[in-house]
Amino acid sequence: MDITKRKITKIAREVSKFTVRTLRAEGVGPGEFDVLHAIRQNPGITQVGVCRITGFDKGAVARQTASLEAKGYLRREANPADGRSRCLYATAQAERLKSSKAAVETQFYDWLLAPLTEPERAEFARVLDVLYQRCKAESKAGFPNVAAALKEGTSDGEYAEEEIL
């Protein structure tokens, strides 16, 4: 049984809705932002690489990169390893957009946490960091524990990994 009732996911979804709405005012949609994020994290990546990371098909990535280039969020350079493809790089304008997204999310989370006392906020942040670190470690390892649990139908409390809280 999920005692969280997926509330972390639900909060993230609402923050995402607000952020997407705000970023659309700057002319960038959620798919474009995902493509731009992949490019920022992997400077010099090709469109094929963006497809692998995002899971978007070639046509969608081609449209999104063309749109982002036209808006000034990315630039293309010749790929020295392959004359047929181009390397993609985020521009300074894209970095400002990243800051803009972070600012929007920060504002939302500040509003969301406003009813909590300072000690409640500190404890919430501490526990959230524990969960984040666990999640990040699992992700970097390729999700072995979660995949095994899903495959085996492991229920609450039956995980082999030791508790961190």
Coordinates of N, CA, C and O in Angstrom, one line a residue:
M1 N 0.8 -1.2 0.0 CA 0.0 0.0 0.0 C 0.9 1.2 0.0 O 1.9 1.3 0.7
D2 N 0.5 2.2 -0.8 CA 1.3 3.4 -1.0 C 0.8 4.5 0.0 O -0.2 5.1 -0.2
I3 N 1.5 4.6 1.2 CA 1.0 5.6 2.2 C 1.1 7.0 1.7 O 0.4 7.9 2.2
T4 N 1.9 7.3 0.7 CA 2.0 8.6 0.2 C 0.8 9.0 -0.7 O 0.6 10.2 -1.0
K5 N 0.1 8.0 -1.2 CA -1.0 8.2 -2.1 C -0.6 9.0 -3.4 O -1.3 9.7 -3.9
R6 N 0.7 8.7 -3.7 CA 1.3 9.4 -4.9 C 1.3 10.9 -4.8 O 1.3 11.6 -5.9
K7 N 1.2 11.4 -3.7 CA 1.1 12.9 -3.5 C 2.4 13.6 -4.0 O 2.2 14.8 -4.5
I8 N 3.5 13.0 -3.9 CA 4.7 13.7 -4.5 C 4.5 13.8 -6.0 O 4.8 14.9 -6.5
T9 N 4.0 12.8 -6.7 CA 3.8 12.9 -8.1 C 2.7 13.9 -8.4 O 2.8 14.7 -9.3
K10 N 1.7 14.0 -7.6 CA 0.6 14.9 -7.8 C 1.0 16.4 -7.6 O 0.6 17.2 -8.4
I11 N 1.9 16.6 -6.6 CA 2.4 18.0 -6.4 C 3.3 18.3 -7.6 O 3.2 19.4 -8.1
A12 N 4.2 17.4 -8.0 CA 5.1 17.7 -9.1 C 4.3 18.0 -10.4 O 4.6 18.9 -11.2
R13 N 3.2 17.3 -10.6 CA 2.3 17.5 -11.7 C 1.7 18.9 -11.7 O 1.7 19.6 -12.7
E14 N 1.3 19.4 -10.6 CA 0.7 20.7 -10.5 C 1.7 21.8 -10.7 O 1.5 22.8 -11.3
V15 N 2.9 21.6 -10.1 CA 4.0 22.5 -10.3 C 4.3 22.6 -11.8 O 4.5 23.6 -12.4
S16 N 4.4 21.4 -12.4 CA 4.7 21.3 -13.9 C 3.6 22.1 -14.7 O 4.0 22.8 -15.6
K17 N 2.4 21.9 -14.3 CA 1.3 22.6 -15.1 C 1.5 24.1 -15.0 O 1.4 24.8 -16.0
F18 N 1.8 24.6 -13.8 CA 2.0 26.0 -13.6 C 3.2 26.5 -14.4 O 3.2 27.5 -15.0
T19 N 4.3 25.7 -14.3 CA 5.6 26.1 -15.0 C 5.4 26.1 -16.5 O 5.8 27.0 -17.2
V20 N 4.7 25.1 -17.0 CA 4.5 25.0 -18.5 C 3.6 26.2 -18.9 O 4.0 26.9 -19.9
R21 N 2.6 26.5 -18.1 CA 1.8 27.7 -18.5 C 2.6 29.0 -18.5 O 2.5 29.8 -19.4
T22 N 3.5 29.1 -17.5 CA 4.4 30.3 -17.4 C 5.4 30.3 -18.6 O 5.6 31.4 -19.2
L23 N 6.0 29.2 -18.9 CA 7.0 29.1 -19.9 C 6.4 29.3 -21.3 O 7.1 29.8 -22.2
R24 N 5.2 28.9 -21.5 CA 4.5 29.1 -22.8 C 4.4 30.6 -23.1 O 4.4 30.9 -24.3
A25 N 4.3 31.4 -22.1 CA 4.3 32.8 -22.3 C 5.6 33.3 -22.9 O 5.7 34.3 -23.6
E26 N 6.7 32.5 -22.7 CA 8.0 32.8 -23.3 C 8.2 32.1 -24.6 O 9.2 32.2 -25.3
G27 N 7.1 31.3 -25.1 CA 7.2 30.7 -26.4 C 7.8 29.3 -26.4 O 8.2 28.8 -27.5
V28 N 7.9 28.7 -25.2 CA 8.5 27.3 -25.2 C 7.6 26.3 -24.6 O 7.1 26.5 -23.5
G29 N 7.3 25.3 -25.3 CA 6.4 24.2 -24.9 C 7.2 23.2 -24.1 O 8.4 23.2 -24.0
P30 N 6.4 22.3 -23.4 CA 7.1 21.3 -22.6 C 8.0 20.3 -23.3 O 9.1 20.0 -22.9
G31 N 7.6 19.9 -24.5 CA 8.5 19.0 -25.3 C 9.8 19.8 -25.7 O 10.9 19.2 -25.7
E32 N 9.7 21.0 -26.1 CA 10.8 21.8 -26.4 C 11.7 21.9 -25.2 O 13.0 21.9 -25.3
F33 N 11.1 22.1 -24.1 CA 11.9 22.3 -22.9 C 12.7 21.0 -22.5 O 13.8 21.0 -22.2
D34 N 12.0 19.8 -22.8 CA 12.7 18.6 -22.5 C 13.9 18.4 -23.5 O 15.0 17.9 -23.1
V35 N 13.7 18.8 -24.7 CA 14.8 18.7 -25.7 C 15.9 19.6 -25.3 O 17.1 19.2 -25.3
L36 N 15.6 20.8 -24.9 CA 16.6 21.8 -24.5 C 17.3 21.3 -23.3 O 18.6 21.5 -23.2
H37 N 16.6 20.7 -22.4 CA 17.3 20.2 -21.2 C 18.3 19.1 -21.6 O 19.4 19.1 -21.0
A38 N 17.9 18.2 -22.5 CA 18.9 17.2 -22.9 C 20.1 17.8 -23.6 O 21.2 17.3 -23.4
I39 N 19.9 18.8 -24.3 CA 21.0 19.5 -25.0 C 21.9 20.2 -24.0 O 23.1 20.2 -24.1
R40 N 21.3 20.9 -23.0 CA 22.1 21.6 -22.0 C 22.9 20.6 -21.2 O 24.1 20.9 -20.8
Q41 N 22.4 19.4 -20.9 CA 23.1 18.4 -20.1 C 24.1 17.7 -20.9 O 25.0 17.1 -20.4
N42 N 24.0 17.8 -22.3 CA 24.9 17.0 -23.1 C 25.4 17.9 -24.3 O 25.0 17.7 -25.5
P43 N 26.2 19.0 -24.0 CA 26.6 19.9 -25.1 C 27.3 19.1 -26.2 O 28.1 18.2 -26.0
G44 N 26.9 19.4 -27.5 CA 27.4 18.8 -28.6 C 26.7 17.5 -29.0 O 27.1 16.8 -30.0
I45 N 25.6 17.3 -28.4 CA 24.8 16.1 -28.7 C 24.2 16.2 -30.1 O 23.9 17.3 -30.6
T46 N 23.9 15.1 -30.7 CA 23.2 15.2 -32.0 C 21.7 14.9 -31.8 O 21.3 14.6 -30.7
Q47 N 20.9 15.1 -32.9 CA 19.5 14.9 -32.7 C 19.2 13.4 -32.4 O 18.3 13.2 -31.6
V48 N 20.0 12.5 -32.9 CA 19.8 11.1 -32.6 C 20.0 10.9 -31.1 O 19.3 10.2 -30.5
G49 N 21.0 11.5 -30.6 CA 21.3 11.5 -29.1 C 20.1 12.0 -28.3 O 19.7 11.4 -27.3
V50 N 19.5 13.1 -28.8 CA 18.4 13.7 -28.1 C 17.2 12.7 -28.1 O 16.5 12.5 -27.1
C51 N 17.0 12.0 -29.2 CA 16.0 11.0 -29.4 C 16.2 9.9 -28.3 O 15.2 9.5 -27.6
R52 N 17.4 9.4 -28.2 CA 17.7 8.4 -27.2 C 17.3 8.8 -25.8 O 16.8 8.1 -25.0
I53 N 17.7 10.1 -25.4 CA 17.5 10.6 -24.1 C 16.0 10.8 -23.8 O 15.5 10.5 -22.7
T54 N 15.4 11.5 -24.7 CA 14.0 11.9 -24.4 C 12.9 10.9 -24.8 O 11.8 10.9 -24.2
G55 N 13.3 10.0 -25.7 CA 12.3 9.0 -26.1 C 11.4 9.5 -27.2 O 10.5 8.8 -27.6
F56 N 11.7 10.8 -27.6 CA 10.9 11.3 -28.7 C 11.3 10.8 -30.1 O 12.5 10.4 -30.2
D57 N 10.4 10.7 -31.1 CA 10.8 10.2 -32.4 C 11.6 11.3 -33.1 O 11.7 12.4 -32.8
K58 N 12.3 10.8 -34.2 CA 13.2 11.7 -35.0 C 12.5 12.9 -35.5 O 13.0 14.0 -35.5
G59 N 11.2 12.7 -36.0 CA 10.5 13.9 -36.6 C 10.2 14.9 -35.5 O 10.3 16.1 -35.8
A60 N 9.8 14.5 -34.3 CA 9.5 15.4 -33.3 C 10.7 16.2 -32.8 O 10.7 17.4 -32.7
V61 N 11.8 15.5 -32.7 CA 13.1 16.2 -32.3 C 13.5 17.1 -33.4 O 13.9 18.3 -33.1
A62 N 13.4 16.8 -34.6 CA 13.7 17.6 -35.7 C 12.9 18.9 -35.7 O 13.4 20.0 -35.9
R63 N 11.6 18.8 -35.5 CA 10.7 20.0 -35.4 C 11.1 20.8 -34.2 O 11.1 22.1 -34.3
Q64 N 11.3 20.2 -33.1 CA 11.6 21.0 -31.8 C 12.9 21.7 -31.9 O 13.0 22.8 -31.5
T65 N 13.9 21.0 -32.5 CA 15.2 21.6 -32.6 C 15.2 22.8 -33.6 O 15.8 23.8 -33.3
A66 N 14.5 22.6 -34.7 CA 14.3 23.7 -35.6 C 13.6 24.9 -35.0 O 14.0 26.1 -35.2
S67 N 12.6 24.6 -34.2 CA 11.9 25.7 -33.5 C 12.7 26.4 -32.5 O 12.8 27.6 -32.4
L68 N 13.5 25.6 -31.7 CA 14.4 26.2 -30.7 C 15.5 27.0 -31.3 O 15.9 28.0 -30.8
E69 N 16.0 26.5 -32.5 CA 17.0 27.3 -33.1 C 16.5 28.6 -33.7 O 17.1 29.7 -33.5
A70 N 15.3 28.6 -34.2 CA 14.6 29.8 -34.8 C 14.4 30.8 -33.6 O 14.4 32.0 -33.8
K71 N 14.1 30.3 -32.4 CA 13.8 31.2 -31.3 C 15.1 31.6 -30.6 O 15.0 32.4 -29.7
G72 N 16.2 31.1 -31.0 CA 17.5 31.5 -30.5 C 17.9 30.8 -29.2 O 18.9 31.2 -28.5
Y73 N 17.3 29.6 -29.0 CA 17.7 28.8 -27.8 C 18.8 27.8 -28.0 O 19.4 27.3 -27.1
L74 N 19.1 27.5 -29.3 CA 20.2 26.6 -29.5 C 20.8 26.9 -30.8 O 20.3 27.7 -31.7
R75 N 22.1 26.4 -31.0 CA 22.8 26.6 -32.2 C 23.4 25.3 -32.7 O 23.5 24.3 -31.8
R76 N 23.6 25.2 -33.9 CA 24.1 23.9 -34.5 C 25.5 24.2 -35.1 O 25.8 25.2 -35.6
E77 N 26.4 23.2 -34.9 CA 27.7 23.2 -35.5 C 28.0 21.9 -36.2 O 27.4 20.9 -35.8
A78 N 28.9 22.0 -37.2 CA 29.2 20.7 -37.9 C 29.8 19.7 -36.9 O 30.5 20.1 -36.0
N79 N 29.4 18.5 -37.1 CA 29.9 17.4 -36.3 C 31.3 16.9 -36.9 O 31.3 16.4 -38.0
P80 N 32.4 17.1 -36.2 CA 33.7 16.7 -36.7 C 33.8 15.2 -36.9 O 34.6 14.7 -37.8
A81 N 33.0 14.4 -36.2 CA 33.1 13.0 -36.3 C 32.2 12.4 -37.4 O 32.4 11.3 -37.8
D82 N 31.3 13.2 -37.9 CA 30.3 12.7 -38.9 C 29.8 13.9 -39.7 O 29.0 14.8 -39.2
G83 N 30.2 14.0 -40.9 CA 29.8 15.2 -41.7 C 28.3 15.3 -42.0 O 27.9 16.4 -42.4
R84 N 27.6 14.2 -41.8 CA 26.1 14.3 -42.1 C 25.3 14.9 -40.9 O 24.2 15.4 -41.2
S85 N 25.8 14.8 -39.7 CA 25.0 15.3 -38.6 C 25.6 16.6 -38.0 O 26.7 17.0 -38.4
R86 N 24.8 17.2 -37.2 CA 25.2 18.5 -36.6 C 25.2 18.3 -35.1 O 24.3 17.6 -34.5
C87 N 26.1 19.0 -34.4 CA 26.1 19.0 -33.0 C 25.3 20.2 -32.5 O 25.3 21.3 -33.0
L88 N 24.5 19.9 -31.4 CA 23.6 20.9 -30.8 C 24.2 21.5 -29.5 O 24.7 20.8 -28.7
Y89 N 24.0 22.8 -29.4 CA 24.5 23.5 -28.2 C 23.5 24.5 -27.7 O 22.8 25.2 -28.5
A90 N 23.3 24.6 -26.4 CA 22.3 25.6 -25.9 C 23.0 27.0 -25.9 O 24.2 27.1 -25.8
T91 N 22.2 28.0 -26.1 CA 22.7 29.4 -26.1 C 22.6 30.0 -24.8 O 21.9 29.4 -23.9
A92 N 23.1 31.2 -24.6 CA 22.9 32.0 -23.4 C 21.5 32.2 -23.1 O 21.0 32.2 -21.9
Q93 N 20.7 32.4 -24.1 CA 19.2 32.6 -24.0 C 18.6 31.4 -23.4 O 17.7 31.5 -22.5
A94 N 19.1 30.2 -23.7 CA 18.6 28.9 -23.2 C 18.9 28.9 -21.7 O 18.1 28.4 -20.9
E95 N 20.1 29.3 -21.3 CA 20.5 29.3 -19.9 C 19.6 30.2 -19.1 O 19.3 29.9 -18.0
R96 N 19.2 31.4 -19.7 CA 18.3 32.3 -19.0 C 17.0 31.6 -18.8 O 16.3 31.8 -17.8
L97 N 16.5 30.9 -19.8 CA 15.2 30.2 -19.7 C 15.3 29.1 -18.6 O 14.3 29.0 -17.8
K98 N 16.4 28.5 -18.4 CA 16.6 27.5 -17.3 C 16.4 28.2 -16.0 O 15.7 27.7 -15.1
S99 N 17.0 29.4 -15.9 CA 16.9 30.2 -14.7 C 15.5 30.6 -14.4 O 15.0 30.6 -13.3
S100 N 14.8 30.9 -15.5 CA 13.4 31.3 -15.5 C 12.5 30.2 -14.9 O 11.7 30.4 -14.1
K101 N 12.8 29.0 -15.4 CA 12.0 27.8 -15.0 C 12.3 27.5 -13.5 O 11.3 27.3 -12.7
A102 N 13.5 27.6 -13.1 CA 13.9 27.4 -11.7 C 13.2 28.5 -10.8 O 12.7 28.1 -9.7
A103 N 13.2 29.7 -11.3 CA 12.6 30.8 -10.5 C 11.1 30.5 -10.4 O 10.5 30.8 -9.3
V104 N 10.4 30.1 -11.4 CA 9.0 29.8 -11.4 C 8.7 28.7 -10.4 O 7.8 28.8 -9.5
E105 N 9.5 27.6 -10.5 CA 9.3 26.5 -9.5 C 9.6 26.9 -8.1 O 8.8 26.5 -7.2
T106 N 10.6 27.7 -7.9 CA 11.0 28.1 -6.5 C 9.8 29.0 -6.0 O 9.5 28.8 -4.8
Q107 N 9.3 29.8 -6.8 CA 8.2 30.7 -6.3 C 7.0 29.8 -5.9 O 6.3 30.0 -4.9
F108 N 6.7 28.8 -6.7 CA 5.6 27.9 -6.4 C 5.8 27.1 -5.1 O 4.9 27.1 -4.2
Y109 N 7.0 26.6 -4.9 CA 7.3 25.8 -3.7 C 7.4 26.7 -2.5 O 6.9 26.3 -1.4
D110 N 7.8 28.0 -2.6 CA 7.8 28.9 -1.5 C 6.3 29.1 -1.1 O 6.0 29.1 0.1
W111 N 5.5 29.3 -2.1 CA 4.0 29.5 -1.8 C 3.5 28.3 -1.1 O 2.7 28.4 -0.1
L112 N 3.8 27.1 -1.6 CA 3.3 25.8 -1.1 C 3.7 25.6 0.4 O 2.9 25.2 1.2
L113 N 4.9 25.9 0.7 CA 5.4 25.7 2.1 C 5.1 26.8 3.0 O 5.4 26.7 4.2
A114 N 4.5 27.9 2.6 CA 4.3 29.0 3.5 C 3.5 28.7 4.7 O 3.8 29.3 5.8
P115 N 2.5 27.8 4.7 CA 1.8 27.5 6.0 C 2.6 26.8 7.0 O 2.2 26.7 8.2
L116 N 3.8 26.2 6.6 CA 4.6 25.4 7.6 C 5.4 26.4 8.5 O 5.9 27.4 8.0
T117 N 5.7 25.9 9.7 CA 6.6 26.7 10.5 C 8.0 26.4 10.1 O 8.3 25.5 9.3
E118 N 8.9 27.3 10.5 CA 10.3 27.1 10.1 C 10.9 25.7 10.5 O 11.5 25.0 9.7
P119 N 10.6 25.2 11.7 CA 11.1 23.8 12.1 C 10.4 22.8 11.2 O 11.1 21.8 10.8
E120 N 9.1 22.9 10.8 CA 8.5 22.0 10.0 C 9.1 22.0 8.6 O 9.3 20.9 8.0
R121 N 9.4 23.2 8.1 CA 10.0 23.3 6.8 C 11.4 22.6 6.8 O 11.8 21.9 5.8
A122 N 12.2 22.8 7.8 CA 13.5 22.2 7.9 C 13.4 20.7 8.0 O 14.2 20.0 7.3
E123 N 12.5 20.2 8.7 CA 12.4 18.7 8.8 C 11.9 18.2 7.5 O 12.3 17.1 7.0
F124 N 10.9 18.8 6.9 CA 10.4 18.4 5.6 C 11.6 18.4 4.6 O 11.8 17.4 3.8
A125 N 12.4 19.4 4.6 CA 13.5 19.5 3.6 C 14.5 18.4 3.9 O 15.1 17.8 3.0
R126 N 14.8 18.1 5.2 CA 15.7 17.0 5.5 C 15.2 15.6 5.0 O 15.9 14.9 4.4
V127 N 13.9 15.3 5.3 CA 13.4 14.0 4.8 C 13.3 14.0 3.3 O 13.7 13.0 2.7
L128 N 13.0 15.1 2.7 CA 12.9 15.1 1.3 C 14.3 14.9 0.7 O 14.4 14.1 -0.3
D129 N 15.3 15.4 1.3 CA 16.7 15.2 0.8 C 17.1 13.7 0.9 O 17.7 13.2 0.0
V130 N 16.7 13.1 2.0 CA 17.0 11.7 2.2 C 16.4 10.9 1.0 O 17.0 10.0 0.4
L131 N 15.1 11.2 0.7 CA 14.4 10.5 -0.3 C 15.0 10.8 -1.7 O 15.2 9.9 -2.5
Y132 N 15.4 12.0 -1.9 CA 16.0 12.4 -3.2 C 17.4 11.7 -3.4 O 17.6 11.2 -4.5
Q133 N 18.2 11.6 -2.3 CA 19.5 11.0 -2.4 C 19.3 9.5 -2.8 O 20.0 8.9 -3.6
R134 N 18.3 8.9 -2.1 CA 18.1 7.5 -2.4 C 17.6 7.3 -3.8 O 18.0 6.4 -4.5
C135 N 16.7 8.2 -4.3 CA 16.2 8.1 -5.7 C 17.3 8.3 -6.7 O 17.5 7.6 -7.7
K136 N 18.2 9.3 -6.4 CA 19.3 9.6 -7.4 C 20.3 8.4 -7.4 O 20.7 8.1 -8.5
A137 N 20.6 7.8 -6.3 CA 21.5 6.7 -6.3 C 20.9 5.5 -7.1 O 21.6 4.8 -7.8
E138 N 19.6 5.3 -6.9 CA 18.9 4.2 -7.6 C 19.0 4.5 -9.1 O 19.2 3.6 -9.9
S139 N 18.7 5.7 -9.5 CA 18.7 6.1 -10.9 C 20.1 5.9 -11.5 O 20.2 5.3 -12.6
K140 N 21.1 6.4 -10.8 CA 22.5 6.2 -11.3 C 22.9 4.8 -11.5 O 23.7 4.4 -12.4
A141 N 22.4 3.9 -10.6 CA 22.7 2.5 -10.7 C 21.8 1.7 -11.8 O 22.0 0.5 -12.0
G142 N 20.9 2.4 -12.4 CA 20.1 1.8 -13.4 C 18.8 1.2 -12.9 O 18.2 0.4 -13.5
F143 N 18.4 1.6 -11.7 CA 17.1 1.2 -11.1 C 17.0 -0.3 -10.7 O 16.0 -0.9 -10.9
P144 N 18.1 -0.9 -10.3 CA 18.1 -2.4 -10.0 C 17.1 -2.8 -8.9 O 16.4 -3.8 -9.1
N145 N 17.0 -2.1 -7.8 CA 16.2 -2.5 -6.7 C 14.7 -2.3 -7.0 O 13.9 -3.1 -6.8
V146 N 14.4 -1.1 -7.6 CA 13.0 -0.9 -8.0 C 12.5 -1.8 -9.1 O 11.4 -2.4 -9.0
A147 N 13.3 -2.1 -10.1 CA 13.0 -3.0 -11.1 C 12.8 -4.4 -10.6 O 11.8 -5.1 -11.0
A148 N 13.6 -4.8 -9.7 CA 13.5 -6.2 -9.1 C 12.2 -6.2 -8.3 O 11.5 -7.3 -8.3
A149 N 12.0 -5.2 -7.5 CA 10.8 -5.2 -6.7 C 9.5 -5.2 -7.6 O 8.5 -6.0 -7.2
L150 N 9.5 -4.5 -8.6 CA 8.4 -4.5 -9.6 C 8.2 -5.9 -10.2 O 7.1 -6.4 -10.3
K151 N 9.3 -6.5 -10.6 CA 9.3 -7.8 -11.2 C 8.8 -8.9 -10.2 O 8.0 -9.7 -10.6
E152 N 9.2 -8.8 -9.0 CA 8.9 -9.8 -8.0 C 7.6 -9.5 -7.3 O 7.1 -10.3 -6.5
G153 N 7.0 -8.3 -7.5 CA 5.8 -7.9 -6.8 C 6.0 -7.6 -5.3 O 5.2 -7.9 -4.5
T154 N 7.2 -7.1 -5.0 CA 7.6 -6.9 -3.6 C 6.6 -5.8 -3.0 O 6.4 -4.8 -3.7
S155 N 6.1 -6.1 -1.8 CA 5.2 -5.1 -1.2 C 6.0 -4.2 -0.2 O 7.2 -4.4 0.0
D156 N 5.3 -3.3 0.4 CA 5.9 -2.4 1.4 C 6.8 -3.1 2.4 O 6.4 -4.2 2.9
G157 N 7.9 -2.6 2.7 CA 8.8 -3.1 3.8 C 9.6 -4.3 3.5 O 10.3 -4.8 4.3
E158 N 9.5 -4.8 2.3 CA 10.2 -6.1 1.9 C 11.5 -5.8 1.1 O 12.0 -6.7 0.5
Y159 N 11.9 -4.6 1.1 CA 13.1 -4.3 0.3 C 14.4 -4.8 1.0 O 14.5 -4.6 2.2
A160 N 15.3 -5.3 0.2 CA 16.5 -5.8 0.7 C 17.5 -4.7 1.2 O 18.2 -4.9 2.1
E161 N 17.4 -3.5 0.5 CA 18.2 -2.4 0.9 C 17.9 -1.9 2.3 O 16.8 -1.9 2.7
E162 N 19.0 -1.6 3.0 CA 18.7 -1.1 4.4 C 18.1 0.3 4.4 O 18.2 1.1 3.5
E163 N 17.4 0.5 5.5 CA 16.7 1.8 5.7 C 17.7 2.9 5.8 O 18.7 2.8 6.4
I164 N 17.4 4.1 5.3 CA 18.2 5.3 5.5 C 17.7 6.3 6.5 O 18.4 7.1 7.0
L165 N 16.4 6.2 6.7 CA 15.8 7.2 7.7 C 16.1 6.7 9.0 O 16.3 6.9 10.0

